[in-house]
Amino acid sequence: MDSSLTDQQQDKYRSYLHGEGEKNTNWKLGAPPNYDTVNKLFEEGRTKIWPPASLEEKVQNLVKTWEMEMFNKISFPDYKSVKLQNFTVSVNGRKPLSLEESRKLGGGYNSFMQTTLPENLRGYNPAQETEHSSHLAFTTAFPRGFALEVIQVYSGPPLIVYKFRHWGYMEGPFKGHAPTGELVQLYGISIFEVDDEMKILKVEFFFDRGELLGGLMKGEKLASGTDQAALSCPFLRNTG
């Protein structure tokens, strides 16, 4: 971490976000994202506090860094947590995708929500979403962010297997459903294959997207167009 940065500029959990090495990075919102709000949610709601420099802390920070880059950096060469050549990501045993293939599916949340369910049963239909619309949908539902913790590491590098928990509070509407204010959680297993420099070569995720969508679709149905007012909230620019 760059010691010349102020405390306000640093992020305790993510690398490749600030500093000299990021001065030419192309950010989707024109500047590095601000994780202060979701970091607070994480610190208040986590179930594990890992010892500094432990394998668990290193894995947790690696995952947070990787997610930050996937969601916020435009140019693939700016992704410093991964080995760009031959990198792939897969979800629930589906075909491994390159970065470019993942982006064509909408990237971000959309690439993780792919499903073989019939369209009339999907609730959230990734085939009808873009990277922009999917990001707005989830950041609107979770205005304080969708926190992540690693709750167990089963094996260390080069093949890291870990259990994770994502959580947030549904304090905004989602796909025509009113906010409930309730805690929404998602548990899963992931595998990261890394090289000697801890650069990620391959990612696999296994989770039940229904656990996430079930919590987001419990609220009453809203009148058509109600969601759109929330989508314009400038606060959302600092979440994700």
PDB file of C-alpha atoms in Angstrom, residues 16 21-22 24-27 68-69 73-82 84:
ATOM      1  CA  TYR A  16      -4.935  -1.768  -6.861  1.00  0.00           C
ATOM      2  CA  GLY A  21       0.059   2.355 -10.096  1.00  0.00           C
ATOM      3  CA  GLU A  22      -3.547   3.401 -10.709  1.00  0.00           C
ATOM      4  CA  ASN A  24      -3.803   5.821 -15.615  1.00  0.00           C
ATOM      5  CA  THR A  25      -6.570   3.358 -14.742  1.00  0.00           C
ATOM      6  CA  ASN A  26      -9.842   3.777 -16.654  1.00  0.00           C
ATOM      7  CA  TRP A  27     -12.642   3.723 -14.083  1.00  0.00           C
ATOM      8  CA  MET A  68     -13.523  -4.460  -7.199  1.00  0.00           C
ATOM      9  CA  GLU A  69     -11.588  -4.738 -10.452  1.00  0.00           C
ATOM     10  CA  LYS A  73     -12.270  -1.110 -14.192  1.00  0.00           C
ATOM     11  CA  ILE A  74     -12.952  -0.656 -17.904  1.00  0.00           C
ATOM     12  CA  SER A  75      -9.728  -1.897 -19.498  1.00  0.00           C
ATOM     13  CA  PHE A  76      -8.621  -5.485 -18.975  1.00  0.00           C
ATOM     14  CA  PRO A  77      -4.903  -4.517 -18.790  1.00  0.00           C
ATOM     15  CA  ASP A  78      -5.810  -2.539 -15.631  1.00  0.00           C
ATOM     16  CA  TYR A  79      -6.835  -5.787 -13.888  1.00  0.00           C
ATOM     17  CA  LYS A  80      -3.819  -6.439 -11.696  1.00  0.00           C
ATOM     18  CA  SER A  81      -5.253  -9.216  -9.529  1.00  0.00           C
ATOM     19  CA  VAL A  82      -5.486 -11.659 -12.451  1.00  0.00           C
ATOM     20  CA  LEU A  84      -4.868 -11.992 -18.155  1.00  0.00           C
TER      21      LEU A  84
END
